[in-house]
CSV table of C-alpha atoms in Angstrom, one decimal:
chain,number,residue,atom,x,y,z
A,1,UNK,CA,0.0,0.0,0.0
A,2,UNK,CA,1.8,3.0,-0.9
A,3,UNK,CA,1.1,6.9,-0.7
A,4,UNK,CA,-0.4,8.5,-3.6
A,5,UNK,CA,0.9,12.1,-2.9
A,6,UNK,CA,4.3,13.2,-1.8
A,7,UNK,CA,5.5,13.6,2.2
A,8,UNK,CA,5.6,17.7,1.8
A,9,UNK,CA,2.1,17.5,0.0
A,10,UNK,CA,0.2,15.6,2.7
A,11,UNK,CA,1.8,17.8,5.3
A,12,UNK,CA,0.8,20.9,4.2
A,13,UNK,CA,-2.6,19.6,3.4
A,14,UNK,CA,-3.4,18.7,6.5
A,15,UNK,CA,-2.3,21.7,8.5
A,16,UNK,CA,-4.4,23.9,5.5
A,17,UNK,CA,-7.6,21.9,6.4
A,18,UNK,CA,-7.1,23.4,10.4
A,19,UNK,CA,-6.1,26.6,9.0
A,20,UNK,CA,-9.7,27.0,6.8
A,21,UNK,CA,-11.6,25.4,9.9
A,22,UNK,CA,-10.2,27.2,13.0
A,23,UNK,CA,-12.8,30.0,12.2
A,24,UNK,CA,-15.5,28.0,12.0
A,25,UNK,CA,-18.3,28.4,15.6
A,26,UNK,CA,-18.7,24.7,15.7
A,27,UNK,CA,-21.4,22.7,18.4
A,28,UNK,CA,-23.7,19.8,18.8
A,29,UNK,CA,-25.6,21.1,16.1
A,30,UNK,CA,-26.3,24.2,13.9
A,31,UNK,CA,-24.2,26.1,11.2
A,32,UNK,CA,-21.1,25.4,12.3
A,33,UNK,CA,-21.2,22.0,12.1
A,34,UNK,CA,-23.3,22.0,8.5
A,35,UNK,CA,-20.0,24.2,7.7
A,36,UNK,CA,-17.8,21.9,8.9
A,37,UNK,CA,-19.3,18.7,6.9
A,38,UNK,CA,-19.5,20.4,3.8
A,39,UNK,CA,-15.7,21.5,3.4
A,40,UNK,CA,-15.1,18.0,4.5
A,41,UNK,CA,-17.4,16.9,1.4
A,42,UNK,CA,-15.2,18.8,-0.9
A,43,UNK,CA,-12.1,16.5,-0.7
A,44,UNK,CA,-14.2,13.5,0.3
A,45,UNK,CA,-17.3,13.8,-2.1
A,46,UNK,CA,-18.6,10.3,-1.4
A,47,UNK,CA,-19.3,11.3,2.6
A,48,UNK,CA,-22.7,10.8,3.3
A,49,UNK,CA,-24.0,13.8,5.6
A,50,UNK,CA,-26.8,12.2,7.8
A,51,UNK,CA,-29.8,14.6,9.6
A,52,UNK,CA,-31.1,13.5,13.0
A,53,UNK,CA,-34.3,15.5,13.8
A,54,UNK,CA,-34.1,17.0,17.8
A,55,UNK,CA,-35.9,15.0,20.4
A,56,UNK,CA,-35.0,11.9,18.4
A,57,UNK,CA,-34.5,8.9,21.2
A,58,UNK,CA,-31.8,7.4,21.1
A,59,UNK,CA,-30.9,4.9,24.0
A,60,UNK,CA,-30.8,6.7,27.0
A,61,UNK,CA,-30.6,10.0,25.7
A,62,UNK,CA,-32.7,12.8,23.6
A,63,UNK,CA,-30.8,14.6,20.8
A,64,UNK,CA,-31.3,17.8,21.8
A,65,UNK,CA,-32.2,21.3,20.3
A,66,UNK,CA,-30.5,23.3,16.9
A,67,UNK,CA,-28.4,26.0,18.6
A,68,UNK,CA,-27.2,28.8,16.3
A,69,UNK,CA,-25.7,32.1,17.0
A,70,UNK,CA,-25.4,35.5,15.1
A,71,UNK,CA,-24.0,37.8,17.7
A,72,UNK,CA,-23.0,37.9,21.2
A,73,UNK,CA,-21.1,41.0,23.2
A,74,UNK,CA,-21.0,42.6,26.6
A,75,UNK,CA,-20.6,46.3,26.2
A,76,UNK,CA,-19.7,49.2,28.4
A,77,UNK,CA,-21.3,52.4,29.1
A,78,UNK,CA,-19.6,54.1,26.0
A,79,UNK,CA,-20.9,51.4,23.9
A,80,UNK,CA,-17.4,49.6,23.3
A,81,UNK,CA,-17.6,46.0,23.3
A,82,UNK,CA,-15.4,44.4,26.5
A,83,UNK,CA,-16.2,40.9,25.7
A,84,UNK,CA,-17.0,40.1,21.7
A,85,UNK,CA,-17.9,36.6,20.1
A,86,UNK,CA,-16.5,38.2,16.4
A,87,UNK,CA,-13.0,38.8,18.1
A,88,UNK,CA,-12.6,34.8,19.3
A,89,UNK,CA,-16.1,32.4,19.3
A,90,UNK,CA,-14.7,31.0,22.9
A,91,UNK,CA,-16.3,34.0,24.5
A,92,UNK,CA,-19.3,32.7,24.4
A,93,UNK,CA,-20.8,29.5,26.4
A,94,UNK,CA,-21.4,27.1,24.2
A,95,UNK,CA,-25.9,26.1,23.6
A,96,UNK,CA,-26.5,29.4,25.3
A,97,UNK,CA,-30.0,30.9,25.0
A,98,UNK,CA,-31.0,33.9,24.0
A,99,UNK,CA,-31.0,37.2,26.4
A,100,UNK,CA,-30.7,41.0,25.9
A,101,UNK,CA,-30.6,43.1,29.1
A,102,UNK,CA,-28.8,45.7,30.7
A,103,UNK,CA,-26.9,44.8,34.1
A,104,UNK,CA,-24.1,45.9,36.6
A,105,UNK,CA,-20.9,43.9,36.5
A,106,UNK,CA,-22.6,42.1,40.1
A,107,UNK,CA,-25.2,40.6,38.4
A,108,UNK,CA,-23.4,39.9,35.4
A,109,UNK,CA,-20.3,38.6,37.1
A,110,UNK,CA,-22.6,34.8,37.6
A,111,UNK,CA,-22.6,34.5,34.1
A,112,UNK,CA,-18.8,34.8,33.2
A,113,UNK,CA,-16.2,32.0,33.1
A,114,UNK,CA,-12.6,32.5,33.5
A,115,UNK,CA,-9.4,30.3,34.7
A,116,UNK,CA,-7.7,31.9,37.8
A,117,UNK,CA,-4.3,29.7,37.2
A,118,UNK,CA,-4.6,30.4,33.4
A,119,UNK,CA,-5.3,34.4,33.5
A,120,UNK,CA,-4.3,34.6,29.9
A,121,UNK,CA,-6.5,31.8,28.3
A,122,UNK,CA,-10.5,32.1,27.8
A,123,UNK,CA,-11.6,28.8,28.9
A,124,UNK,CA,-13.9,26.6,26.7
A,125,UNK,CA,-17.4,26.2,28.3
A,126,UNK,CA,-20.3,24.7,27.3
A,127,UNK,CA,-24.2,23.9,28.7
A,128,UNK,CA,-25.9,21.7,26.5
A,129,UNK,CA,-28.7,19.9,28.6
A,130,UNK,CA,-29.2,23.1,30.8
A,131,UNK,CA,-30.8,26.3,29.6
A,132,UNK,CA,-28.8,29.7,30.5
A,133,UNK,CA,-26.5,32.2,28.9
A,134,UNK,CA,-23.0,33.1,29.8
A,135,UNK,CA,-19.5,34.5,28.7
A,136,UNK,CA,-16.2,33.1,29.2
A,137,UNK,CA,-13.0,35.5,29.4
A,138,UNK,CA,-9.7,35.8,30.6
A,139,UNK,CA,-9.1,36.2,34.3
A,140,UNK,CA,-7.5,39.4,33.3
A,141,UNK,CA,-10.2,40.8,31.9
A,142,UNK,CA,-12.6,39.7,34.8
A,143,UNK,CA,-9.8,41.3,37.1
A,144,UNK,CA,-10.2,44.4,35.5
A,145,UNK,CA,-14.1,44.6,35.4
A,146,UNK,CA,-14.4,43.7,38.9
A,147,UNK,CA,-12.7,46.7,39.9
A,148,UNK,CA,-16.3,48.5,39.1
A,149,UNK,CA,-18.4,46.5,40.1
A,150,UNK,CA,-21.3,49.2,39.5
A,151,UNK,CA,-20.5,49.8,36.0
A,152,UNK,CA,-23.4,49.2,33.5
A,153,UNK,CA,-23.8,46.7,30.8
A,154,UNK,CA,-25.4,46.1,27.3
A,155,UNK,CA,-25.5,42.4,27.2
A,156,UNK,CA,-26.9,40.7,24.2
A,157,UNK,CA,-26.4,36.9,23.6
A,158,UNK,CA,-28.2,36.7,19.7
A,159,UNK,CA,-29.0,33.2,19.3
A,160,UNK,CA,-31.7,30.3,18.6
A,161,UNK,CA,-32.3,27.2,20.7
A,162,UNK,CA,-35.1,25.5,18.9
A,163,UNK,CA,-36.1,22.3,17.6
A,164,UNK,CA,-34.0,21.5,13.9
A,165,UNK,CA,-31.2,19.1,13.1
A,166,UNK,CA,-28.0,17.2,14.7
A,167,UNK,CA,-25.5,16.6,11.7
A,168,UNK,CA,-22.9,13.7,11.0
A,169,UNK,CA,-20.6,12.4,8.4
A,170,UNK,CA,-20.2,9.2,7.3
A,171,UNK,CA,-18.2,7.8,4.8
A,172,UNK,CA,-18.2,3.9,4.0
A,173,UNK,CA,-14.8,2.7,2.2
A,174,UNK,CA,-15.4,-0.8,0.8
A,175,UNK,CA,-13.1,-3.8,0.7
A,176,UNK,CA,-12.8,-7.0,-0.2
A,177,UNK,CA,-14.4,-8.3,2.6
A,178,UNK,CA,-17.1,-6.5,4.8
A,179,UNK,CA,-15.3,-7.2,8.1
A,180,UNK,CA,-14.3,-3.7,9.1
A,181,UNK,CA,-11.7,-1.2,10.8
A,182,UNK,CA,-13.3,2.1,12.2
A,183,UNK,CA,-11.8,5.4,12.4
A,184,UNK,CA,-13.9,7.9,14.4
A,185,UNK,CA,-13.7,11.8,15.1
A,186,UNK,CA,-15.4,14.7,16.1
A,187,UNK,CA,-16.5,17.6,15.0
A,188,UNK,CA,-18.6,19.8,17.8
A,189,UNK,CA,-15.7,21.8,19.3
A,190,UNK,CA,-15.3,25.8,18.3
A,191,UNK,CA,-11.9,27.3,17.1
A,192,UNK,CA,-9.2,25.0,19.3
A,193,UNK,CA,-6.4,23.5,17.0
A,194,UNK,CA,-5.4,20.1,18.6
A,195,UNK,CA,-8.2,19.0,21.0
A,196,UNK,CA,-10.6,19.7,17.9
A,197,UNK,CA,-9.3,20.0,14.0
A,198,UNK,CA,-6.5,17.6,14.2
A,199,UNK,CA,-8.7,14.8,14.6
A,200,UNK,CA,-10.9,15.6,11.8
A,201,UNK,CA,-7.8,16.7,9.2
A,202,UNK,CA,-6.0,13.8,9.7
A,203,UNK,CA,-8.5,11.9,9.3
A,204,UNK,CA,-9.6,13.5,6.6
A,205,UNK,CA,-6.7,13.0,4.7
A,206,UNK,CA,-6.2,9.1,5.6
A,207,UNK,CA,-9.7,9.0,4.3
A,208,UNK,CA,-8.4,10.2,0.7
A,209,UNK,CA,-5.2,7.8,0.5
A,210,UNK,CA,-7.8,4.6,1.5
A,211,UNK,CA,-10.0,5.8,-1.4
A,212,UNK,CA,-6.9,6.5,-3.7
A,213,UNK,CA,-6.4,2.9,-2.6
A,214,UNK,CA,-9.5,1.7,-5.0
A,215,UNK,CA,-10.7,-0.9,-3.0
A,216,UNK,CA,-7.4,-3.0,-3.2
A,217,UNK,CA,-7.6,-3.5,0.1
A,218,UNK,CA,-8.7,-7.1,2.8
A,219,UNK,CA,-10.9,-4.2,5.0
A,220,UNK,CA,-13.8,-2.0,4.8
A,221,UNK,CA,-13.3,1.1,6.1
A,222,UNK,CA,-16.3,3.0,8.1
A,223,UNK,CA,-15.0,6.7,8.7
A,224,UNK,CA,-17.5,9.0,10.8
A,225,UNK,CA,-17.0,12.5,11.6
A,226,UNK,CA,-19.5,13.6,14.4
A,227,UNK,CA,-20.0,15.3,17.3
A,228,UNK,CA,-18.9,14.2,20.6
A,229,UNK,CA,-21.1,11.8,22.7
A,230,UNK,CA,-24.5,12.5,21.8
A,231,UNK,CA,-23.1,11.9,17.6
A,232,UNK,CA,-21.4,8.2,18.8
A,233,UNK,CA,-24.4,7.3,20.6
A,234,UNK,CA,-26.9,8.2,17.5
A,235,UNK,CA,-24.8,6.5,15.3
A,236,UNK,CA,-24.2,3.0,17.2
A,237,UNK,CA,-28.6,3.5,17.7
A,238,UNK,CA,-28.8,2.8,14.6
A,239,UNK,CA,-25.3,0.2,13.3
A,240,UNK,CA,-24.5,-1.4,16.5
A,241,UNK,CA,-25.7,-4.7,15.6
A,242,UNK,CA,-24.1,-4.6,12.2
A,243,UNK,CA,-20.8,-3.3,13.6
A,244,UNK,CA,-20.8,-6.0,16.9
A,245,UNK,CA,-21.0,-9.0,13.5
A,246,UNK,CA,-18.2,-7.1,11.5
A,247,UNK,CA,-16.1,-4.6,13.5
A,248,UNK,CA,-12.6,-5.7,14.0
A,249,UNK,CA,-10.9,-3.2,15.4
A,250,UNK,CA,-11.7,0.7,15.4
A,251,UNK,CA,-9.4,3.9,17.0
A,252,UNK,CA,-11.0,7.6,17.9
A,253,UNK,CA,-8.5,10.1,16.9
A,254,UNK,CA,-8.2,13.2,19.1
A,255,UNK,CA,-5.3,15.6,19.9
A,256,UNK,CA,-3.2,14.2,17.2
A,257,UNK,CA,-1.9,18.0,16.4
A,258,UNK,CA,0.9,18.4,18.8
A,259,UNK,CA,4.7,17.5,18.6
A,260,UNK,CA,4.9,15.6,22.0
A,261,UNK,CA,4.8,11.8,22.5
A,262,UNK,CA,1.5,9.9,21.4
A,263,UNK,CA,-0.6,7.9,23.6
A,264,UNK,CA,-2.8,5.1,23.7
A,265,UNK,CA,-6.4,5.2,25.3
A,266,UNK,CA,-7.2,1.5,26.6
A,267,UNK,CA,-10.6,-0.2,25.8
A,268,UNK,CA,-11.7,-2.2,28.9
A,269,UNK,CA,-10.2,-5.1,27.7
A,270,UNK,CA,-6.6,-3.9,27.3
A,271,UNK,CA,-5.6,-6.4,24.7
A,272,UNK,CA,-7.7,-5.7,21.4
A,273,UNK,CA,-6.4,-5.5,18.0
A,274,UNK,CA,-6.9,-2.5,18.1
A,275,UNK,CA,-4.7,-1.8,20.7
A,276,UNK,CA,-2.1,-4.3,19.7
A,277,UNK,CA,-1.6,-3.3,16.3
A,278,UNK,CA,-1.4,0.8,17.5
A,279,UNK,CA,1.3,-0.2,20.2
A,280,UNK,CA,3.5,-2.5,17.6
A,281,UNK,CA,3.7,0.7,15.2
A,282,UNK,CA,4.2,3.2,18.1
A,283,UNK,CA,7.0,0.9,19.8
A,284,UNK,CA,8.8,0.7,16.9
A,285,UNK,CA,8.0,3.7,14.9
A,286,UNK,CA,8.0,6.3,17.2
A,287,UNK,CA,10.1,4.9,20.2
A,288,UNK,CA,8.1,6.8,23.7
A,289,UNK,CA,4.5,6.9,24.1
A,290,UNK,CA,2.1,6.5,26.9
A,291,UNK,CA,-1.1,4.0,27.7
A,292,UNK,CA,-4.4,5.1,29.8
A,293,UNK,CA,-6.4,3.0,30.9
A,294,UNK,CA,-10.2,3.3,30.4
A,295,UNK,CA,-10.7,4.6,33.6
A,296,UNK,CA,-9.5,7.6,32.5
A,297,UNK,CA,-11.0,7.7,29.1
A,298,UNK,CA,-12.8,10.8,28.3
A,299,UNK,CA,-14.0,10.9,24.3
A,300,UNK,CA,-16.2,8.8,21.9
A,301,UNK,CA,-14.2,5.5,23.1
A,302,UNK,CA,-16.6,6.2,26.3
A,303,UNK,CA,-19.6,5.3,23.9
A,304,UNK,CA,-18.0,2.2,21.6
A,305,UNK,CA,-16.8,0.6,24.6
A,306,UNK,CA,-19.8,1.0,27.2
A,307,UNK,CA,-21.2,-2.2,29.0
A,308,UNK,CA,-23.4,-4.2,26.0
A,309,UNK,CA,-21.9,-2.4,23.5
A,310,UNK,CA,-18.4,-3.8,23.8
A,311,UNK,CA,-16.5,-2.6,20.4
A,312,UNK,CA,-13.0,-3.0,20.4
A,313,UNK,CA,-12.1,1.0,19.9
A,314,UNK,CA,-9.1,2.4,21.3
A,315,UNK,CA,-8.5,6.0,21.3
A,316,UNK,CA,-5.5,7.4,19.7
A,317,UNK,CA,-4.0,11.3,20.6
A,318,UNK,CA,-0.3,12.7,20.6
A,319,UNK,CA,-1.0,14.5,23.8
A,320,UNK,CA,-3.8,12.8,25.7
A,321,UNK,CA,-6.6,15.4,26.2
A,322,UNK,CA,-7.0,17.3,29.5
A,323,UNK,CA,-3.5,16.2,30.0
A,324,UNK,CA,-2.1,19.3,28.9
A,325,UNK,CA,-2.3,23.2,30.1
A,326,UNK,CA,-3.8,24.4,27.0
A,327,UNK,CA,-6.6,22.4,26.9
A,328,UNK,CA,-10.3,23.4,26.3
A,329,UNK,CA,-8.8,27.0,25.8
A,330,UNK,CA,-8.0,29.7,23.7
A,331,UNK,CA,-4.1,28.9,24.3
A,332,UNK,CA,-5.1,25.7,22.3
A,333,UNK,CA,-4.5,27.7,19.0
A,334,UNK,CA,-3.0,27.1,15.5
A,335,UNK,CA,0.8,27.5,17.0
A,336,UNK,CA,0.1,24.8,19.4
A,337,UNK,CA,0.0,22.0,16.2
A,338,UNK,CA,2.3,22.1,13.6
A,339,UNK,CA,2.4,20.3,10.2
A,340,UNK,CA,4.9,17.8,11.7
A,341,UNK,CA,3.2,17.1,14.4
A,342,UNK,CA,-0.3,16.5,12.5
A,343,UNK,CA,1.7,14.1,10.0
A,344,UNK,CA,3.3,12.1,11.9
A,345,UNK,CA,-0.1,11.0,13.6
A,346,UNK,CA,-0.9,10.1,9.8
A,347,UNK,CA,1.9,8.0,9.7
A,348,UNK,CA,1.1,6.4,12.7
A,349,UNK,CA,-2.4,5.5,11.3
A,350,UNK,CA,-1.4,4.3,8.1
A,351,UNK,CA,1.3,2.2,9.5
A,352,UNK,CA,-1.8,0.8,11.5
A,353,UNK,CA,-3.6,0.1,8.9
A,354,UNK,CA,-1.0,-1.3,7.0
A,355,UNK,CA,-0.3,-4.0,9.6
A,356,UNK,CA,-4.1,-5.0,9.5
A,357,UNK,CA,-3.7,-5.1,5.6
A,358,UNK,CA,-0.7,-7.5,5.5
A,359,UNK,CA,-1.0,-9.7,8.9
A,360,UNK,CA,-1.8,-12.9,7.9
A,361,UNK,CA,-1.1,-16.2,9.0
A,362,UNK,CA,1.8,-18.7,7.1
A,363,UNK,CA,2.6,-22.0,7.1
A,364,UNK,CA,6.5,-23.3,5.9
A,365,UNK,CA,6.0,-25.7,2.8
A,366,UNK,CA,9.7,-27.3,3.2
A,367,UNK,CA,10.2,-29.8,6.5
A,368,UNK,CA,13.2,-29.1,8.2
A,369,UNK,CA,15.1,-25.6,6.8
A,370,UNK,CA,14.7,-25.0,3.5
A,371,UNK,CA,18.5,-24.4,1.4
A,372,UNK,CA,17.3,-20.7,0.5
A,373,UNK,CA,20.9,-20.3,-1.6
A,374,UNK,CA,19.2,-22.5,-4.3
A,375,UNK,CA,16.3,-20.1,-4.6
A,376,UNK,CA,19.1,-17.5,-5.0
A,377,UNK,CA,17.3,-16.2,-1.4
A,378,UNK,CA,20.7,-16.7,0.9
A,379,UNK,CA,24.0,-15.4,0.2
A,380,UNK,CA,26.7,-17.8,-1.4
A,381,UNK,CA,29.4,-16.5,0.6
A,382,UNK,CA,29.4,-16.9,4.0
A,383,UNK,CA,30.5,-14.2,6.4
A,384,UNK,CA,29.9,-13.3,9.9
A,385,UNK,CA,27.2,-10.7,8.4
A,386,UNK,CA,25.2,-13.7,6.3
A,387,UNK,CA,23.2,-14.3,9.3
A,388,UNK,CA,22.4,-10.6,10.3
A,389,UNK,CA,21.7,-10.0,6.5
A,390,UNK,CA,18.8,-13.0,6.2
A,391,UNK,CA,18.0,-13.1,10.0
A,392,UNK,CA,14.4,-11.9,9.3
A,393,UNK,CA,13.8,-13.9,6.8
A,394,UNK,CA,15.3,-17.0,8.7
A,395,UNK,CA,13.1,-16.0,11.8
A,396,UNK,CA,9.8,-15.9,9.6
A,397,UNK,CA,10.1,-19.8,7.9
A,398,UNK,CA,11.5,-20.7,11.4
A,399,UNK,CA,8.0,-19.6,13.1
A,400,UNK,CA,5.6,-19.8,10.6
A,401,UNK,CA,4.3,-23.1,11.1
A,402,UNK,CA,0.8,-22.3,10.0
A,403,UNK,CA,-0.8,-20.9,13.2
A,404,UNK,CA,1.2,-18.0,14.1
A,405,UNK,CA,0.3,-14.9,12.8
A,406,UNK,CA,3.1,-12.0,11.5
A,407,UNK,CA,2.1,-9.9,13.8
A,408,UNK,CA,3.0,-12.4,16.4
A,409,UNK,CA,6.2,-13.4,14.6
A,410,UNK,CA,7.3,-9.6,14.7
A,411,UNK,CA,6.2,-9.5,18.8
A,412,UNK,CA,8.5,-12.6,19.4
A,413,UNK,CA,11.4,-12.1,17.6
A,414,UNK,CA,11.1,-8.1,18.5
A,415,UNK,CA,11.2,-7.0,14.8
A,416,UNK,CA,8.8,-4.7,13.7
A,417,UNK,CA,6.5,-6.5,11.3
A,418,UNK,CA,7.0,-4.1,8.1
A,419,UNK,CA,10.3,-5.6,7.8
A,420,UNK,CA,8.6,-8.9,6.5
A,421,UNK,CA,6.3,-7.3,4.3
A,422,UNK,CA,9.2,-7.2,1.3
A,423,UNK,CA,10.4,-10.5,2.6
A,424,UNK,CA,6.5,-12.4,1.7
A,425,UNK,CA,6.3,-12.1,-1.7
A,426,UNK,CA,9.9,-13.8,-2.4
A,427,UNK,CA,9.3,-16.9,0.1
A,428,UNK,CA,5.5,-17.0,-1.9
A,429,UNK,CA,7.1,-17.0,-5.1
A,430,UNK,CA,10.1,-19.8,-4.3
A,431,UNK,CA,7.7,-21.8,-2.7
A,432,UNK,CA,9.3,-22.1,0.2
A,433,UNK,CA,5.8,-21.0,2.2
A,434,UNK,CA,2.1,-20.5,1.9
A,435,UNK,CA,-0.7,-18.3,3.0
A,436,UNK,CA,-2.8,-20.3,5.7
A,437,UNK,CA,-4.7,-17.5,7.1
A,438,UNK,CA,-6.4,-14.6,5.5
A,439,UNK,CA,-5.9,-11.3,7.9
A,440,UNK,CA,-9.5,-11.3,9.1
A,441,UNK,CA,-9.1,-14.3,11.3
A,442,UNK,CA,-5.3,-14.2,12.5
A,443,UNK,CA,-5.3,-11.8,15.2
A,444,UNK,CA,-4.8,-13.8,17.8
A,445,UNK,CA,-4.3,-12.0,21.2
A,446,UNK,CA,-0.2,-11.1,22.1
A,447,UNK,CA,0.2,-11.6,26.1
């Protein structure tokens, strides 16, 4: 499986994508997120854009009201604006309702958010089951309104909480087989570069190189963009029993943006494919990462691995969200990810998926070892570098006695398994071994 557009190209292209959505006033529902699906539908026309009507059941839970928002400010006495949603759309609390009403900075000091240890950053705040209105700002600014606490305010929050649409994109890559790999993101958060667009833009982009792909490929490939929680738990309403037959392994991506050492997020079961496969390619790819365990989970993996609904989806982030400072803030910004830092997260993933694609199960044709200098496969001079030269090679015939998987192989001999994927194709065509196994039922688990 190779790349269809150069290193410098896919780098760029990703970081543009967060560069064209970071203005974007995304939520649950509304504009934004209609916004949001439809520059995703330019690269990736075959996404299906799905409407879910508010009030909708959907296990536990109701999909709630269409919040949009025109305009929302807090002005002074001389009619300047001291808190503005046109100069960053963090300023306002996300699903507020609407109100126009004229206060003192008392009464409106209960509706402002701000971060006491972070003075600088306006914090991102949100109230989707609960009707009210409010503002977040910098501790600065609070500072320096608080010293009048008399002073007068125009407040107006201009926006509509009413019954509409919830949004989500879905985009169905099919294989040779219709056993699947799932790669989720969201797509609800306003203008923060890692915690939000990263997911989305990487994904985005491994999205177009599976479809460049042209369905040369053992998986399908279910890609969903939607919004957090309330979007995962619509979506499994309606494919959960379809996805528990065919699902074999899935990942959320989320705060992939950053240059800092990835992470794992555990399912319950800490020993997935999912989670095998992502650990192989970071161990030997990227050398340092961390693992969570699902206790301390915190995006759409909550939803795909719940009791009853048991999917094997790990999450996937460089650093692991609310782990760092900048974090559901405005300090989470287009400098905090970098093009770098977005592709190698790519690279990551389609290493993944590349393991999934070539992991099969082999079985050794010759008894006893097989005389690879015959098949012109060994060296005919013998040196004390012959053995380091076809050691690979010699350790995959040695272990693939027809129920060992390469993936397995690779974990025992501690090789990463891409180095067998050039080494296949000549032990196929000398004969010297066979395919036992197709991919989609040799993943035993690696203790």
């Amino acid at each position: 499986m190779n790349q269809t557009s150069s290193t410098m190209t896919t780098k760029t292209a990703i970081y543009n994508h967060a560069v064209n959505l970071f203005p974007i006033c995304r939520s649950l529902s509304g504009s934004g997120v209609v916004e949001t699906l439809s520059y995703i539908k330019k690269f990736l026309p075959n996404l299906n854009v799905e409407t879910v009507k508010s009030g909708t059941q959907v296990f536990d839970w109701n999909v709630p009201q269409e919040w949009n928002i025109n305009d929302a400010y807090v002005a002074n006495s001389k009619g300047e604006r001291v808190i503005d949603f046109n100069e960053h759309n963090l300023h306002i609390l996300g699903y507020s309702e609407p109100f126009e009403g004229e206060m003192t900075f008392e009464e409106l000091d209960a509706h402002l958010y701000s971060l006491p240890e972070q003075p600088d950053a306006i914090p991102y705040i949100t109230s989707y089951y609960k009707r009210r209105w409010g503002f977040c700002l910098t501790e600065n600014l609070r500072n320096e309104m608080r010293k009048s606490p008399k002073e007068k305010y125009h407040v107006k929050v201009d926006t509509t909480l009413e019954d509409g649409d919830l949004n989500y994109g879905e985009l169905i890559i099919k294989g040779q087989t219709d056993e699947e790999i799932l790669i989720s993101t969201y797509i609800c958060h306003p203008s923060m570069a890692n915690n939000e667009l990263s997911g989305p833009c990487v994904t985005l982009e491994l999205a177009s190189w599976l479809e460049s792909l042209q369905g040369e490929h053992h998986y399908t490939y279910r890609i969903l963009f939607l919004v957090e929680t309330i979007g995962s738990i619509i979506y499994l309403s309606k494919h959960l029993e379809y996805l528990k037959k065919h699902l074999k392994a899935g990942y959320v991506l989320s705060c992939v943006g950053d240059n800092l050492d990835y992470s794992v997020v555990n399912t319950p079961d800490e020993n997935t494919a999912s989670e095998i496969a992502l650990e192989h390619v970071l161990k030997h790819h990227t050398g340092k990462y961390s693992k969570y365990p699902f206790t301390q989970r915190g995006s759409d993996e909550r939803q795909y691995c719940s009791a009853g609904v048991d999917l094997p989806v790990a999450g996937f982030c460089r650093s692991k969200y609310a782990e760092f400072p900048e974090y559901h803030t405005s300090l989470d910004d287009l400098d905090f990810i970098s093009e770098e830092g977005l592709f190698g997260a790519y690279e990551v993933m389609q290493k993944v998926i590349t393991l999934f694609e070539n992991n099969a199960v082999y079985k050794t044709k010759v008894l006893g070892e097989p005389q690879l200098g015959k098949r012109g496969l060994y060296p005919s001079i013998s040196t004390k570098e012959t053995a380091a030269q076809t050691r690979d090679m010699m350790n995959l015939i040695a272990y693939s006695n027809g129920s060992r998987s390469l993936l397995e192989i690779a974990e025992k001999t501690n090789t990463s398994i891409s180095k067998f994927y050039p080494i296949v194709p000549k032990l196929l065509e000398a004969d010297v071994m066979e395919k036992h196994e197709t991919a989609s039922v040799c993943f035993p688990k690696i203790n």
